[in-house]
Amino acid sequence: MRMKKNTSTRYKVGYKAGAMGIITNLLLSAGKIGAGYLSHSQALIGDGINSLSDALSSFITVLGFYMSSKPADKEHPYGHQRSEYIAGFVMTLIMAYLGIEIVRSSFNRIVSPISLSISILTILVMIVSIIIKVIMVIYYRKKGNEIESEVLIAASQDSKNDVYMTSALLLAIIIQFATNLNIDGYIGVFIGIYIIYSSAQMIRDFIDELMGTRPKEELLEKIQEILDEEPEIIGYHDCMVHFYGKEYAFGTVHIELNQKMSLVEAHTIIDNIERKLYEMTSIEMVAHLDPLDIDGKELKEIYHFIKKFLKINYPETSFHDLRVIDNRLCFDLVLNGSKDYDKIEAYINEYLVSNNIQLTLEITKDNQQLI
């Protein structure tokens, strides 16, 4: 596996962001809890405990980047970069749990209202906390986009949730002071529901990354562009791309070449394609050679018949790897959702019989193709 030049820089940014989160949240937690005890504000003490959980989330961020930075080994030949997704998944689970707890405690405050403690110290600590958290939102978002880290994007969302929570608490205190109306519980329910919703969205995204998702269309178009530029290629299919974090991607593609080429010539073409794909897409691509008979008259006629028949009647389908092996006409049929396999097979068999072509039809059903 090739080593990436910018990998260490990426992890340094992640470590720095995580360490900043740990230190900042510990200081905020100490400040809020201390001010809460001095002003007898249970709400501020609770907010301080929440900041302590944010410090834990930041520690998970650092741990995720540390695990991701470990090189490939015997047990993990594709590296450890997906550890970053696991760290983000754990972070968002903590956020979702926090949202549920906020809804629960806020509902209890609606049923049994508690008067909020009001003091200059309480309000000052909250304002400072909001300012610091806004800075962290911007910092995490900027660094997350810079190194394409879903974990830092999640940390940015977590800090944004804190801004909403502390702002809501501050608003409730101000409204209670001005009108003697306690709306703390109602605001908390809405904030908690928002946190649960945003956490669920991020949990889904992290699960998608761990399971594997379709590559971006821009990348697939670039792969197609590179393959289409090669004049010796007859066709290509069965392209697969797997991502292991943001730094490593592996793929395979089947490439059709004239079977009359020498093995050395075909290997040289395949080797050049693999190298060009890596240089232009950073994908470690393995190209599989499919030799095709493009000179045989009978096979050429069959090829054009199948191509025309599918294009007119089943435009969503395609085929590849047309060849004759031991009196068997073989090819792969990509159905792409079509359920008319039996009709397609019957029609092609009818064509073979009507043209007195003594070949047994053998069709392999293929999966949907990336390109």
mmCIF file of C-alpha atoms in Angstrom:
data_model
loop_
_atom_site.group_PDB
_atom_site.id
_atom_site.type_symbol
_atom_site.label_atom_id
_atom_site.label_comp_id
_atom_site.label_asym_id
_atom_site.label_seq_id
_atom_site.Cartn_x
_atom_site.Cartn_y
_atom_site.Cartn_z
ATOM 1 C CA MET A 1 0.000 0.000 0.000
ATOM 2 C CA ARG A 2 1.393 3.416 -1.002
ATOM 3 C CA MET A 3 1.925 5.976 1.769
ATOM 4 C CA LYS A 4 0.235 9.353 1.405
ATOM 5 C CA LYS A 5 2.388 12.459 1.763
ATOM 6 C CA ASN A 6 -0.159 14.607 3.609
ATOM 7 C CA THR A 7 -1.361 11.988 6.096
ATOM 8 C CA SER A 8 0.733 13.178 9.073
ATOM 9 C CA THR A 9 -0.433 16.779 8.567
ATOM 10 C CA ARG A 10 -4.052 15.637 8.681
ATOM 11 C CA TYR A 11 -3.580 13.849 11.975
ATOM 12 C CA LYS A 12 -1.701 16.794 13.498
ATOM 13 C CA VAL A 13 -4.697 19.005 12.742
ATOM 14 C CA GLY A 14 -7.025 16.417 14.316
ATOM 15 C CA TYR A 15 -4.874 16.070 17.444
ATOM 16 C CA LYS A 16 -4.648 19.845 17.855
ATOM 17 C CA ALA A 17 -8.406 20.321 17.471
ATOM 18 C CA GLY A 18 -9.186 17.503 19.894
ATOM 19 C CA ALA A 19 -6.675 18.746 22.493
ATOM 20 C CA MET A 20 -8.119 22.255 22.256
ATOM 21 C CA GLY A 21 -11.581 20.811 22.860
ATOM 22 C CA ILE A 22 -10.452 18.870 25.938
ATOM 23 C CA ILE A 23 -8.726 21.889 27.536
ATOM 24 C CA THR A 24 -11.479 24.380 26.657
ATOM 25 C CA ASN A 25 -14.332 22.161 27.830
ATOM 26 C CA LEU A 26 -12.571 21.286 31.094
ATOM 27 C CA LEU A 27 -12.041 25.003 31.810
ATOM 28 C CA LEU A 28 -15.658 25.785 30.899
ATOM 29 C CA SER A 29 -16.880 22.917 33.064
ATOM 30 C CA ALA A 30 -14.865 24.100 36.065
ATOM 31 C CA GLY A 31 -16.032 27.698 35.560
ATOM 32 C CA LYS A 32 -19.710 26.795 35.189
ATOM 33 C CA ILE A 33 -19.811 24.345 38.106
ATOM 34 C CA GLY A 34 -17.882 26.771 40.336
ATOM 35 C CA ALA A 35 -20.123 29.701 39.403
ATOM 36 C CA GLY A 36 -23.176 27.478 39.822
ATOM 37 C CA TYR A 37 -22.282 26.612 43.396
ATOM 38 C CA LEU A 38 -21.469 30.221 44.235
ATOM 39 C CA SER A 39 -24.766 31.470 42.777
ATOM 40 C CA HIS A 40 -26.787 28.382 43.854
ATOM 41 C CA SER A 41 -27.794 27.779 40.218
ATOM 42 C CA GLN A 42 -28.584 24.126 39.499
ATOM 43 C CA ALA A 43 -29.095 24.980 35.828
ATOM 44 C CA LEU A 44 -25.547 26.321 35.538
ATOM 45 C CA ILE A 45 -24.144 23.295 37.387
ATOM 46 C CA GLY A 46 -25.978 21.048 34.919
ATOM 47 C CA ASP A 47 -24.531 23.025 32.016
ATOM 48 C CA GLY A 48 -21.080 22.554 33.570
ATOM 49 C CA ILE A 49 -21.583 18.785 33.722
ATOM 50 C CA ASN A 50 -22.574 18.910 30.035
ATOM 51 C CA SER A 51 -19.246 20.654 29.275
ATOM 52 C CA LEU A 52 -17.521 17.785 31.094
ATOM 53 C CA SER A 53 -19.187 15.342 28.694
ATOM 54 C CA ASP A 54 -17.961 17.543 25.822
ATOM 55 C CA ALA A 55 -14.411 17.097 27.148
ATOM 56 C CA LEU A 56 -14.995 13.332 26.937
ATOM 57 C CA SER A 57 -16.172 13.734 23.324
ATOM 58 C CA SER A 58 -12.994 15.675 22.549
ATOM 59 C CA PHE A 59 -10.936 12.875 24.098
ATOM 60 C CA ILE A 60 -12.755 10.402 21.825
ATOM 61 C CA THR A 61 -11.831 12.662 18.883
ATOM 62 C CA VAL A 62 -8.133 12.496 19.811
ATOM 63 C CA LEU A 63 -8.384 8.729 20.323
ATOM 64 C CA GLY A 64 -10.060 8.333 16.931
ATOM 65 C CA PHE A 65 -7.314 10.257 15.144
ATOM 66 C CA TYR A 66 -4.651 8.292 17.043
ATOM 67 C CA MET A 67 -6.143 4.952 16.005
ATOM 68 C CA SER A 68 -6.600 6.151 12.420
ATOM 69 C CA SER A 69 -2.951 7.201 12.192
ATOM 70 C CA LYS A 70 -1.689 3.687 12.916
ATOM 71 C CA PRO A 71 -0.144 2.067 9.816
ATOM 72 C CA ALA A 72 -1.524 -1.038 8.159
ATOM 73 C CA ASP A 73 -0.579 -4.316 9.823
ATOM 74 C CA LYS A 74 -1.161 -8.033 9.387
ATOM 75 C CA GLU A 75 -4.621 -7.948 11.008
ATOM 76 C CA HIS A 76 -5.664 -4.704 9.266
ATOM 77 C CA PRO A 77 -3.991 -4.700 5.819
ATOM 78 C CA TYR A 78 -6.054 -1.698 4.669
ATOM 79 C CA GLY A 79 -5.060 0.505 7.607
ATOM 80 C CA HIS A 80 -7.027 1.841 10.564
ATOM 81 C CA GLN A 81 -8.571 4.994 9.094
ATOM 82 C CA ARG A 82 -12.140 3.858 9.641
ATOM 83 C CA SER A 83 -11.424 4.231 13.378
ATOM 84 C CA GLU A 84 -12.188 7.907 12.814
ATOM 85 C CA TYR A 85 -15.723 6.999 11.742
ATOM 86 C CA ILE A 86 -16.146 4.788 14.819
ATOM 87 C CA ALA A 87 -15.032 7.697 17.034
ATOM 88 C CA GLY A 88 -17.536 9.989 15.332
ATOM 89 C CA PHE A 89 -20.270 7.374 15.710
ATOM 90 C CA VAL A 90 -19.605 7.123 19.470
ATOM 91 C CA MET A 91 -19.593 10.938 19.738
ATOM 92 C CA THR A 92 -22.983 11.237 18.064
ATOM 93 C CA LEU A 93 -24.411 8.503 20.305
ATOM 94 C CA ILE A 94 -23.338 10.589 23.317
ATOM 95 C CA MET A 95 -24.978 13.642 21.726
ATOM 96 C CA ALA A 96 -28.210 11.701 21.128
ATOM 97 C CA TYR A 97 -28.230 10.480 24.736
ATOM 98 C CA LEU A 98 -27.691 14.051 25.922
ATOM 99 C CA GLY A 99 -30.638 15.194 23.783
ATOM 100 C CA ILE A 100 -32.876 12.523 25.306
ATOM 101 C CA GLU A 101 -31.807 13.547 28.820
ATOM 102 C CA ILE A 102 -32.518 17.218 28.041
ATOM 103 C CA VAL A 103 -36.030 16.357 26.824
ATOM 104 C CA ARG A 104 -36.645 14.206 29.927
ATOM 105 C CA SER A 105 -35.378 16.787 32.435
ATOM 106 C CA SER A 106 -37.121 19.638 30.588
ATOM 107 C CA PHE A 107 -40.429 17.775 30.655
ATOM 108 C CA ASN A 108 -40.007 17.293 34.406
ATOM 109 C CA ARG A 109 -39.466 21.064 34.739
ATOM 110 C CA ILE A 110 -42.715 21.686 32.851
ATOM 111 C CA VAL A 111 -44.575 19.376 35.220
ATOM 112 C CA SER A 112 -42.750 20.676 38.307
ATOM 113 C CA PRO A 113 -41.352 24.154 37.518
ATOM 114 C CA ILE A 114 -38.146 25.210 39.286
ATOM 115 C CA SER A 115 -37.335 28.901 39.688
ATOM 116 C CA LEU A 116 -34.022 29.733 38.018
ATOM 117 C CA SER A 117 -31.336 31.431 40.126
ATOM 118 C CA ILE A 118 -30.431 34.851 38.765
ATOM 119 C CA SER A 119 -27.128 36.604 39.413
ATOM 120 C CA ILE A 120 -24.631 38.738 37.529
ATOM 121 C CA LEU A 121 -22.051 35.943 37.861
ATOM 122 C CA THR A 122 -24.427 33.391 36.301
ATOM 123 C CA ILE A 123 -25.220 35.616 33.316
ATOM 124 C CA LEU A 124 -21.563 36.600 32.822
ATOM 125 C CA VAL A 125 -20.379 32.968 32.825
ATOM 126 C CA MET A 126 -23.097 32.040 30.308
ATOM 127 C CA ILE A 127 -22.195 34.891 27.942
ATOM 128 C CA VAL A 128 -18.494 33.964 28.065
ATOM 129 C CA SER A 129 -19.410 30.304 27.468
ATOM 130 C CA ILE A 130 -21.526 31.184 24.424
ATOM 131 C CA ILE A 131 -18.720 33.295 22.915
ATOM 132 C CA ILE A 132 -16.145 30.521 23.436
ATOM 133 C CA LYS A 133 -18.466 27.878 21.987
ATOM 134 C CA VAL A 134 -19.221 29.996 18.907
ATOM 135 C CA ILE A 135 -15.463 30.266 18.313
ATOM 136 C CA MET A 136 -15.190 26.474 18.669
ATOM 137 C CA VAL A 137 -18.047 25.945 16.199
ATOM 138 C CA ILE A 138 -16.211 28.037 13.605
ATOM 139 C CA TYR A 139 -12.820 26.460 14.382
ATOM 140 C CA TYR A 140 -14.064 22.859 14.229
ATOM 141 C CA ARG A 141 -16.037 23.514 11.057
ATOM 142 C CA LYS A 142 -13.063 25.162 9.354
ATOM 143 C CA LYS A 143 -10.605 22.404 10.312
ATOM 144 C CA GLY A 144 -13.160 19.690 9.543
ATOM 145 C CA ASN A 145 -13.627 21.001 6.006
ATOM 146 C CA GLU A 146 -9.887 21.543 5.641
ATOM 147 C CA ILE A 147 -9.011 17.883 6.288
ATOM 148 C CA GLU A 148 -12.411 16.411 5.293
ATOM 149 C CA SER A 149 -13.059 15.029 8.779
ATOM 150 C CA GLU A 150 -16.605 14.009 9.708
ATOM 151 C CA VAL A 151 -15.458 13.739 13.330
ATOM 152 C CA LEU A 152 -14.526 17.440 13.507
ATOM 153 C CA ILE A 153 -17.747 18.340 11.681
ATOM 154 C CA ALA A 154 -19.606 16.383 14.385
ATOM 155 C CA ALA A 155 -17.609 18.246 17.067
ATOM 156 C CA SER A 156 -18.680 21.509 15.427
ATOM 157 C CA GLN A 157 -22.320 20.427 15.618
ATOM 158 C CA ASP A 158 -21.845 19.392 19.250
ATOM 159 C CA SER A 159 -20.482 22.854 20.080
ATOM 160 C CA LYS A 160 -23.389 24.427 18.192
ATOM 161 C CA ASN A 161 -25.797 22.387 20.340
ATOM 162 C CA ASP A 162 -24.062 23.800 23.425
ATOM 163 C CA VAL A 163 -24.542 27.325 22.106
ATOM 164 C CA TYR A 164 -28.259 26.643 21.677
ATOM 165 C CA MET A 165 -28.577 25.099 25.151
ATOM 166 C CA THR A 166 -26.730 27.849 27.009
ATOM 167 C CA SER A 167 -28.487 30.569 24.976
ATOM 168 C CA ALA A 168 -31.855 28.960 25.738
ATOM 169 C CA LEU A 169 -31.021 28.858 29.452
ATOM 170 C CA LEU A 170 -29.894 32.492 29.364
ATOM 171 C CA LEU A 171 -33.087 33.487 27.527
ATOM 172 C CA ALA A 172 -35.201 31.637 30.083
ATOM 173 C CA ILE A 173 -33.436 33.484 32.934
ATOM 174 C CA ILE A 174 -33.948 36.876 31.267
ATOM 175 C CA ILE A 175 -37.653 36.159 30.568
ATOM 176 C CA GLN A 176 -38.188 34.978 34.134
ATOM 177 C CA PHE A 177 -36.497 38.114 35.466
ATOM 178 C CA ALA A 178 -38.593 40.395 33.226
ATOM 179 C CA THR A 179 -41.999 38.660 33.404
ATOM 180 C CA ASN A 180 -41.743 36.119 36.228
ATOM 181 C CA LEU A 181 -42.697 33.521 33.607
ATOM 182 C CA ASN A 182 -40.774 30.214 33.714
ATOM 183 C CA ILE A 183 -40.343 28.821 30.186
ATOM 184 C CA ASP A 184 -37.090 26.960 30.819
ATOM 185 C CA GLY A 185 -38.713 23.532 30.416
ATOM 186 C CA TYR A 186 -40.482 24.379 27.151
ATOM 187 C CA ILE A 187 -37.324 25.762 25.548
ATOM 188 C CA GLY A 188 -35.380 22.712 26.771
ATOM 189 C CA VAL A 189 -37.792 20.303 25.069
ATOM 190 C CA PHE A 190 -37.352 22.017 21.698
ATOM 191 C CA ILE A 191 -33.557 22.145 22.081
ATOM 192 C CA GLY A 192 -33.448 18.468 23.107
ATOM 193 C CA ILE A 193 -35.547 17.404 20.111
ATOM 194 C CA TYR A 194 -33.248 19.385 17.801
ATOM 195 C CA ILE A 195 -30.164 17.674 19.283
ATOM 196 C CA ILE A 196 -31.752 14.230 18.886
ATOM 197 C CA TYR A 197 -32.631 15.000 15.261
ATOM 198 C CA SER A 198 -29.181 16.355 14.319
ATOM 199 C CA SER A 199 -27.521 13.421 16.117
ATOM 200 C CA ALA A 200 -29.674 10.915 14.222
ATOM 201 C CA GLN A 201 -28.635 12.519 10.924
ATOM 202 C CA MET A 202 -24.943 12.234 11.812
ATOM 203 C CA ILE A 203 -25.337 8.681 13.137
ATOM 204 C CA ARG A 204 -26.807 7.709 9.767
ATOM 205 C CA ASP A 205 -23.890 9.369 7.946
ATOM 206 C CA PHE A 206 -21.280 7.551 10.045
ATOM 207 C CA ILE A 207 -23.054 4.221 9.544
ATOM 208 C CA ASP A 208 -23.060 4.865 5.790
ATOM 209 C CA GLU A 209 -19.301 5.536 5.860
ATOM 210 C CA LEU A 210 -18.648 2.338 7.823
ATOM 211 C CA MET A 211 -20.832 0.255 5.506
ATOM 212 C CA GLY A 212 -19.459 1.832 2.336
ATOM 213 C CA THR A 213 -21.174 4.294 0.004
ATOM 214 C CA ARG A 214 -21.244 5.013 -3.695
ATOM 215 C CA PRO A 215 -18.302 7.201 -4.791
ATOM 216 C CA LYS A 216 -19.019 10.784 -5.798
ATOM 217 C CA GLU A 217 -20.103 11.232 -9.402
ATOM 218 C CA GLU A 218 -17.132 13.552 -10.052
ATOM 219 C CA LEU A 219 -14.745 10.702 -9.197
ATOM 220 C CA LEU A 220 -16.603 8.181 -11.361
ATOM 221 C CA GLU A 221 -16.599 10.633 -14.262
ATOM 222 C CA LYS A 222 -12.831 11.084 -13.840
ATOM 223 C CA ILE A 223 -12.299 7.295 -13.940
ATOM 224 C CA GLN A 224 -14.425 7.084 -17.090
ATOM 225 C CA GLU A 225 -12.494 9.942 -18.673
ATOM 226 C CA ILE A 226 -9.161 8.206 -18.031
ATOM 227 C CA LEU A 227 -10.386 4.876 -19.404
ATOM 228 C CA ASP A 228 -12.027 6.467 -22.453
ATOM 229 C CA GLU A 229 -8.718 8.127 -23.361
ATOM 230 C CA GLU A 230 -7.039 4.744 -23.899
ATOM 231 C CA PRO A 231 -7.406 3.849 -27.601
ATOM 232 C CA GLU A 232 -6.691 0.127 -27.108
ATOM 233 C CA ILE A 233 -9.540 -0.404 -24.663
ATOM 234 C CA ILE A 234 -12.641 -1.984 -26.221
ATOM 235 C CA GLY A 235 -14.753 -1.620 -23.096
ATOM 236 C CA TYR A 236 -14.713 -1.686 -19.311
ATOM 237 C CA HIS A 237 -17.056 -2.821 -16.564
ATOM 238 C CA ASP A 238 -17.329 -4.195 -12.991
ATOM 239 C CA CYS A 239 -15.694 -1.114 -11.508
ATOM 240 C CA MET A 240 -15.655 -1.140 -7.712
ATOM 241 C CA VAL A 241 -14.180 1.455 -5.342
ATOM 242 C CA HIS A 242 -13.778 1.003 -1.578
ATOM 243 C CA PHE A 243 -12.769 3.799 0.792
ATOM 244 C CA TYR A 244 -10.838 3.186 3.998
ATOM 245 C CA GLY A 245 -10.990 6.639 5.535
ATOM 246 C CA LYS A 246 -10.223 9.802 3.585
ATOM 247 C CA GLU A 247 -6.661 8.904 2.629
ATOM 248 C CA TYR A 248 -6.919 5.413 1.164
ATOM 249 C CA ALA A 249 -9.087 4.053 -1.628
ATOM 250 C CA PHE A 250 -8.852 0.719 -3.408
ATOM 251 C CA GLY A 251 -10.641 -0.433 -6.512
ATOM 252 C CA THR A 252 -10.947 -2.953 -9.308
ATOM 253 C CA VAL A 253 -12.057 -2.652 -12.899
ATOM 254 C CA HIS A 254 -12.387 -5.152 -15.745
ATOM 255 C CA ILE A 255 -10.896 -3.948 -19.023
ATOM 256 C CA GLU A 256 -11.648 -5.535 -22.407
ATOM 257 C CA LEU A 257 -8.766 -5.824 -24.882
ATOM 258 C CA ASN A 258 -8.284 -7.597 -28.242
ATOM 259 C CA GLN A 259 -7.465 -11.239 -27.535
ATOM 260 C CA LYS A 260 -4.880 -11.184 -30.330
ATOM 261 C CA MET A 261 -2.630 -8.893 -28.301
ATOM 262 C CA SER A 262 0.457 -10.470 -26.794
ATOM 263 C CA LEU A 263 0.436 -10.950 -23.029
ATOM 264 C CA VAL A 264 3.294 -8.468 -22.650
ATOM 265 C CA GLU A 265 1.506 -5.813 -24.701
ATOM 266 C CA ALA A 266 -1.771 -6.261 -22.785
ATOM 267 C CA HIS A 267 0.053 -6.164 -19.438
ATOM 268 C CA THR A 268 1.812 -2.932 -20.408
ATOM 269 C CA ILE A 269 -1.538 -1.287 -21.237
ATOM 270 C CA ILE A 270 -3.095 -2.478 -17.976
ATOM 271 C CA ASP A 271 -0.065 -1.349 -15.964
ATOM 272 C CA ASN A 272 -0.156 2.132 -17.515
ATOM 273 C CA ILE A 273 -3.879 2.456 -16.771
ATOM 274 C CA GLU A 274 -3.385 1.487 -13.115
ATOM 275 C CA ARG A 275 -0.580 4.014 -12.736
ATOM 276 C CA LYS A 276 -2.540 6.812 -14.409
ATOM 277 C CA LEU A 277 -5.630 6.114 -12.276
ATOM 278 C CA TYR A 278 -3.538 6.349 -9.105
ATOM 279 C CA GLU A 279 -1.801 9.558 -10.186
ATOM 280 C CA MET A 280 -5.078 11.277 -11.124
ATOM 281 C CA THR A 281 -7.538 9.871 -8.539
ATOM 282 C CA SER A 282 -5.312 8.475 -5.704
ATOM 283 C CA ILE A 283 -7.130 5.137 -6.057
ATOM 284 C CA GLU A 284 -5.026 1.986 -5.896
ATOM 285 C CA MET A 285 -6.796 0.310 -8.777
ATOM 286 C CA VAL A 286 -6.289 -3.291 -9.889
ATOM 287 C CA ALA A 287 -7.289 -3.792 -13.531
ATOM 288 C CA HIS A 288 -8.465 -7.234 -14.642
ATOM 289 C CA LEU A 289 -7.939 -8.190 -18.290
ATOM 290 C CA ASP A 290 -10.857 -9.580 -20.329
ATOM 291 C CA PRO A 291 -9.717 -10.787 -23.792
ATOM 292 C CA LEU A 292 -12.336 -10.293 -26.538
ATOM 293 C CA ASP A 293 -12.639 -11.751 -30.006
ATOM 294 C CA ILE A 294 -13.419 -8.679 -32.111
ATOM 295 C CA ASP A 295 -12.510 -10.208 -35.480
ATOM 296 C CA GLY A 296 -14.741 -13.271 -35.639
ATOM 297 C CA LYS A 297 -17.640 -12.596 -38.034
ATOM 298 C CA GLU A 298 -20.255 -14.742 -36.241
ATOM 299 C CA LEU A 299 -19.435 -13.373 -32.782
ATOM 300 C CA LYS A 300 -19.422 -9.832 -34.116
ATOM 301 C CA GLU A 301 -22.921 -10.301 -35.562
ATOM 302 C CA ILE A 302 -24.186 -11.757 -32.275
ATOM 303 C CA TYR A 303 -22.649 -8.823 -30.382
ATOM 304 C CA HIS A 304 -24.402 -6.216 -32.548
ATOM 305 C CA PHE A 305 -27.713 -8.095 -32.341
ATOM 306 C CA ILE A 306 -27.675 -8.229 -28.527
ATOM 307 C CA LYS A 307 -26.579 -4.607 -28.294
ATOM 308 C CA LYS A 308 -29.368 -3.400 -30.593
ATOM 309 C CA PHE A 309 -32.006 -5.636 -28.985
ATOM 310 C CA LEU A 310 -31.221 -4.412 -25.455
ATOM 311 C CA LYS A 311 -30.981 -0.775 -26.506
ATOM 312 C CA ILE A 312 -34.445 -0.840 -28.103
ATOM 313 C CA ASN A 313 -36.311 -3.055 -25.629
ATOM 314 C CA TYR A 314 -34.386 -2.814 -22.354
ATOM 315 C CA PRO A 315 -32.331 0.403 -22.387
ATOM 316 C CA GLU A 316 -31.675 0.140 -18.640
ATOM 317 C CA THR A 317 -29.716 -3.093 -19.139
ATOM 318 C CA SER A 318 -26.224 -3.697 -20.553
ATOM 319 C CA PHE A 319 -23.912 -6.625 -21.213
ATOM 320 C CA HIS A 320 -20.218 -7.416 -21.349
ATOM 321 C CA ASP A 321 -17.659 -10.242 -21.621
ATOM 322 C CA LEU A 322 -19.222 -11.778 -24.747
ATOM 323 C CA ARG A 323 -17.168 -14.864 -25.633
ATOM 324 C CA VAL A 324 -17.426 -18.461 -26.869
ATOM 325 C CA ILE A 325 -16.072 -21.191 -24.595
ATOM 326 C CA ASP A 326 -16.475 -24.884 -25.530
ATOM 327 C CA ASN A 327 -19.517 -24.242 -27.748
ATOM 328 C CA ARG A 328 -21.099 -22.031 -25.075
ATOM 329 C CA LEU A 329 -22.029 -18.427 -25.802
ATOM 330 C CA CYS A 330 -21.231 -16.653 -22.540
ATOM 331 C CA PHE A 331 -21.751 -13.086 -21.396
ATOM 332 C CA ASP A 332 -22.672 -11.083 -18.305
ATOM 333 C CA LEU A 333 -26.032 -9.313 -18.295
ATOM 334 C CA VAL A 334 -26.369 -6.227 -16.084
ATOM 335 C CA LEU A 335 -30.084 -5.999 -15.304
ATOM 336 C CA ASN A 336 -30.067 -2.686 -13.365
ATOM 337 C CA GLY A 337 -33.439 -3.408 -11.824
ATOM 338 C CA SER A 338 -35.038 -5.109 -14.838
ATOM 339 C CA LYS A 339 -37.083 -8.207 -13.995
ATOM 340 C CA ASP A 340 -37.338 -9.487 -17.568
ATOM 341 C CA TYR A 341 -34.335 -11.818 -17.510
ATOM 342 C CA ASP A 342 -36.349 -14.828 -18.736
ATOM 343 C CA LYS A 343 -37.765 -12.849 -21.699
ATOM 344 C CA ILE A 344 -34.303 -11.587 -22.660
ATOM 345 C CA GLU A 345 -32.820 -15.089 -22.465
ATOM 346 C CA ALA A 346 -35.670 -16.584 -24.518
ATOM 347 C CA TYR A 347 -35.377 -13.952 -27.255
ATOM 348 C CA ILE A 348 -31.606 -14.403 -27.619
ATOM 349 C CA ASN A 349 -32.043 -18.203 -27.728
ATOM 350 C CA GLU A 350 -34.643 -17.753 -30.443
ATOM 351 C CA TYR A 351 -32.146 -15.669 -32.440
ATOM 352 C CA LEU A 352 -29.478 -18.377 -32.143
ATOM 353 C CA VAL A 353 -31.867 -21.110 -33.289
ATOM 354 C CA SER A 354 -33.295 -19.081 -36.195
ATOM 355 C CA ASN A 355 -29.778 -18.353 -37.455
ATOM 356 C CA ASN A 356 -28.664 -21.970 -37.010
ATOM 357 C CA ILE A 357 -25.972 -20.999 -34.537
ATOM 358 C CA GLN A 358 -25.022 -24.169 -32.640
ATOM 359 C CA LEU A 359 -24.121 -22.572 -29.322
ATOM 360 C CA THR A 360 -25.551 -23.083 -25.838
ATOM 361 C CA LEU A 361 -26.490 -19.810 -24.207
ATOM 362 C CA GLU A 362 -24.971 -19.149 -20.768
ATOM 363 C CA ILE A 363 -25.838 -15.798 -19.207
ATOM 364 C CA THR A 364 -24.470 -14.591 -15.882
ATOM 365 C CA LYS A 365 -26.634 -12.098 -14.014
ATOM 366 C CA ASP A 366 -24.476 -9.167 -12.943
ATOM 367 C CA ASN A 367 -24.940 -6.459 -10.337
ATOM 368 C CA GLN A 368 -25.560 -2.807 -10.998
ATOM 369 C CA GLN A 369 -22.420 -1.126 -12.313
ATOM 370 C CA LEU A 370 -20.787 2.049 -10.958
ATOM 371 C CA ILE A 371 -19.787 3.012 -14.489
#
